[in-house]
Coordinates of N, CA and C in Angstrom, one line a residue:
M1 N 185.2 26.6 142.3 CA 184.0 27.1 142.0 C 183.4 27.5 143.2
T2 N 183.1 28.8 143.9 CA 182.4 28.6 145.6 C 180.9 28.9 145.2
E3 N 180.0 28.1 145.7 CA 178.5 28.0 145.7 C 177.9 28.8 147.0
F4 N 177.4 29.7 146.5 CA 176.4 30.3 147.8 C 175.5 30.1 148.0
D5 N 174.7 29.7 149.4 CA 173.3 29.3 149.6 C 172.6 30.5 150.2
I6 N 171.4 30.8 149.1 CA 170.9 32.1 149.0 C 169.1 31.7 149.4
G7 N 168.9 30.7 150.2 CA 167.6 30.4 150.8 C 167.4 29.1 150.0
E8 N 166.2 29.6 148.8 CA 165.8 28.4 148.2 C 167.1 27.9 146.8
F9 N 168.1 28.5 146.8 CA 168.8 27.9 145.5 C 170.6 28.5 146.1
F10 N 171.0 27.5 145.3 CA 172.7 27.8 145.6 C 173.1 28.5 144.4
I11 N 173.8 29.3 144.4 CA 174.5 30.4 143.2 C 175.9 30.4 143.2
W12 N 176.2 30.4 141.9 CA 177.8 30.7 141.8 C 177.9 31.6 140.5
G13 N 179.3 32.1 140.4 CA 179.2 32.9 139.0 C 180.2 32.4 138.1
E14 N 180.0 32.7 136.7 CA 181.1 31.8 136.3 C 180.8 32.4 134.5
A15 N 181.8 32.3 133.4 CA 181.9 32.8 132.1 C 181.3 32.2 131.2
R16 N 180.1 32.4 130.4 CA 179.9 32.0 129.3 C 180.3 32.5 128.0
E17 N 180.6 31.7 127.2 CA 181.1 32.0 126.1 C 180.1 31.8 124.6
I18 N 179.8 32.8 124.1 CA 178.8 32.9 123.1 C 179.6 33.7 121.9
E19 N 179.8 32.9 120.7 CA 180.7 33.3 119.5 C 181.8 34.1 119.9
G20 N 182.6 33.7 120.5 CA 183.9 34.4 120.9 C 183.8 35.2 121.9
E21 N 182.9 35.7 122.4 CA 183.2 36.5 123.3 C 182.3 36.1 124.8
F22 N 182.4 36.8 125.8 CA 181.9 36.0 127.1 C 181.0 36.9 127.8
Q23 N 180.3 36.5 128.4 CA 179.4 37.0 129.1 C 179.5 36.5 131.0
A24 N 179.5 37.5 131.8 CA 179.6 37.1 133.2 C 178.1 36.5 133.7
V25 N 177.8 35.5 134.3 CA 176.7 35.1 134.7 C 176.8 34.7 135.9
I26 N 175.3 34.6 136.6 CA 175.0 34.0 137.7 C 174.3 32.8 137.3
V27 N 174.8 31.5 138.2 CA 173.8 30.3 137.8 C 173.3 30.1 139.2
M28 N 172.2 29.8 138.7 CA 171.0 29.5 140.2 C 170.9 27.9 140.0
R29 N 170.8 27.1 140.9 CA 170.6 25.8 141.0 C 169.3 26.0 142.1
A30 N 168.2 25.2 142.0 CA 167.3 25.2 142.6 C 167.5 24.0 143.8
K31 N 167.6 24.4 145.2 CA 167.8 23.3 146.3 C 166.7 21.8 146.1
D32 N 165.5 22.4 145.7 CA 164.6 21.1 146.0 C 164.3 20.4 144.5
D33 N 165.0 21.0 143.3 CA 165.0 20.2 142.2 C 166.5 20.2 141.5
K34 N 167.2 19.5 141.8 CA 168.5 19.6 141.3 C 168.9 19.7 139.8
Q35 N 167.9 19.6 139.2 CA 168.0 19.5 137.7 C 167.4 21.0 137.3
A36 N 167.1 21.8 137.9 CA 166.5 22.9 137.7 C 167.8 24.1 137.8
I37 N 168.2 24.4 136.8 CA 169.7 25.2 136.8 C 169.3 26.4 135.7
T38 N 169.3 27.7 136.0 CA 169.2 29.0 135.3 C 170.3 29.5 135.3
W39 N 170.7 30.4 134.0 CA 171.6 31.2 134.0 C 171.2 32.7 133.6
H40 N 171.9 33.7 134.6 CA 171.3 35.1 134.3 C 172.6 35.8 134.4
Q41 N 172.6 36.5 133.2 CA 173.6 37.5 132.5 C 173.5 38.5 133.5
V42 N 174.8 39.0 134.3 CA 175.1 39.8 135.3 C 174.8 41.3 134.8
E43 N 175.4 41.7 133.6 CA 174.9 42.9 133.1 C 174.4 42.9 131.8
K44 N 173.4 43.4 131.4 CA 172.6 43.1 130.1 C 173.7 44.0 129.2
D45 N 173.9 43.1 127.9 CA 174.8 43.5 127.0 C 176.2 44.0 127.2
R46 N 176.4 43.4 128.1 CA 177.8 43.4 128.7 C 178.5 42.2 128.5
W47 N 179.9 42.3 127.7 CA 180.8 41.4 127.2 C 181.9 41.8 127.4
F48 N 182.7 40.6 127.6 CA 184.3 40.6 127.9 C 184.9 39.7 126.9
K49 N 186.3 40.2 126.7 CA 187.2 39.6 125.7 C 188.0 38.2 126.1
T50 N 187.9 38.1 127.6 CA 188.1 36.9 127.9 C 187.4 36.5 128.8
S51 N 187.6 34.9 129.1 CA 186.8 34.2 130.3 C 187.6 34.3 131.4
E52 N 188.5 34.8 131.6 CA 189.1 35.0 133.1 C 188.4 36.5 133.5
A53 N 188.2 37.6 132.7 CA 187.5 38.9 133.0 C 185.9 38.6 133.5
A54 N 185.4 37.8 132.5 CA 184.0 37.6 132.6 C 183.6 36.9 133.8
A55 N 184.4 35.7 134.0 CA 184.6 34.8 135.2 C 184.7 35.6 136.5
L56 N 185.5 36.4 136.7 CA 186.1 37.5 137.8 C 184.7 38.2 138.0
A57 N 184.0 39.0 136.8 CA 182.9 39.8 137.5 C 181.8 39.0 137.6
A58 N 181.4 37.9 137.4 CA 180.4 36.9 137.8 C 180.6 36.6 139.0
R59 N 181.8 36.1 139.5 CA 182.1 35.9 140.9 C 181.8 37.0 142.0
E60 N 182.5 37.9 141.5 CA 182.2 39.3 142.3 C 180.7 39.4 142.5
A61 N 179.7 39.4 141.5 CA 178.3 39.9 141.3 C 177.5 38.7 142.4
A62 N 178.1 37.5 142.1 CA 177.4 36.3 143.1 C 177.7 36.6 144.4
Q63 N 178.9 36.9 144.7 CA 179.2 37.5 146.2 C 178.2 38.5 146.6
A64 N 178.1 39.2 145.6 CA 177.2 40.7 146.2 C 176.2 40.3 146.1
L65 N 175.4 39.3 145.3 CA 174.2 39.0 145.7 C 173.9 38.1 147.1
K66 N 174.8 37.4 147.2 CA 174.9 36.5 148.7 C 174.9 37.7 149.6
S67 N 175.9 38.8 149.5 CA 175.9 39.6 151.0 C 174.4 40.6 150.6
A68 N 173.9 40.8 150.2 CA 172.4 41.5 149.8 C 171.5 40.7 150.6
V69 N 171.7 39.4 150.1 CA 170.4 38.5 150.7 C 170.6 38.2 152.1
D70 N 171.9 38.1 152.6 CA 172.5 37.9 154.0 C 172.0 39.4 154.6
E71 N 171.7 40.4 154.3 CA 171.7 41.7 154.8 C 170.2 41.8 154.9
G72 N 169.4 41.1 154.3 CA 167.7 41.0 154.1 C 167.1 41.6 152.8
A73 N 167.9 41.6 152.0 CA 167.4 42.0 150.6 C 166.1 41.6 150.2
L74 N 165.9 40.2 150.6 CA 164.9 39.4 150.1 C 163.7 39.3 151.2
S75 N 164.0 39.8 152.6 CA 163.1 39.9 153.6 C 161.9 40.7 153.3
I76 N 160.7 40.5 153.5 CA 159.5 41.2 153.4 C 159.2 41.8 154.8
P77 N 158.9 42.9 155.1 CA 158.7 43.6 156.0 C 157.5 43.4 156.9

């Protein structure tokens, strides 16, 4: 697992199984509260047949989010 630092959170992508199908999710862990972890589905209502496909999509989405943050997506002008 590759964990990315995006300011107040660490993020990574993983697959999450629900009733035999898989979601691609980005997991966010708050830096100041190590118990605060949230999961966010990468694409609403998109399901994968294998955990590998979901995990790949999730890792790519986490990398894209990290890149956007690095390029200033969260900066307030």
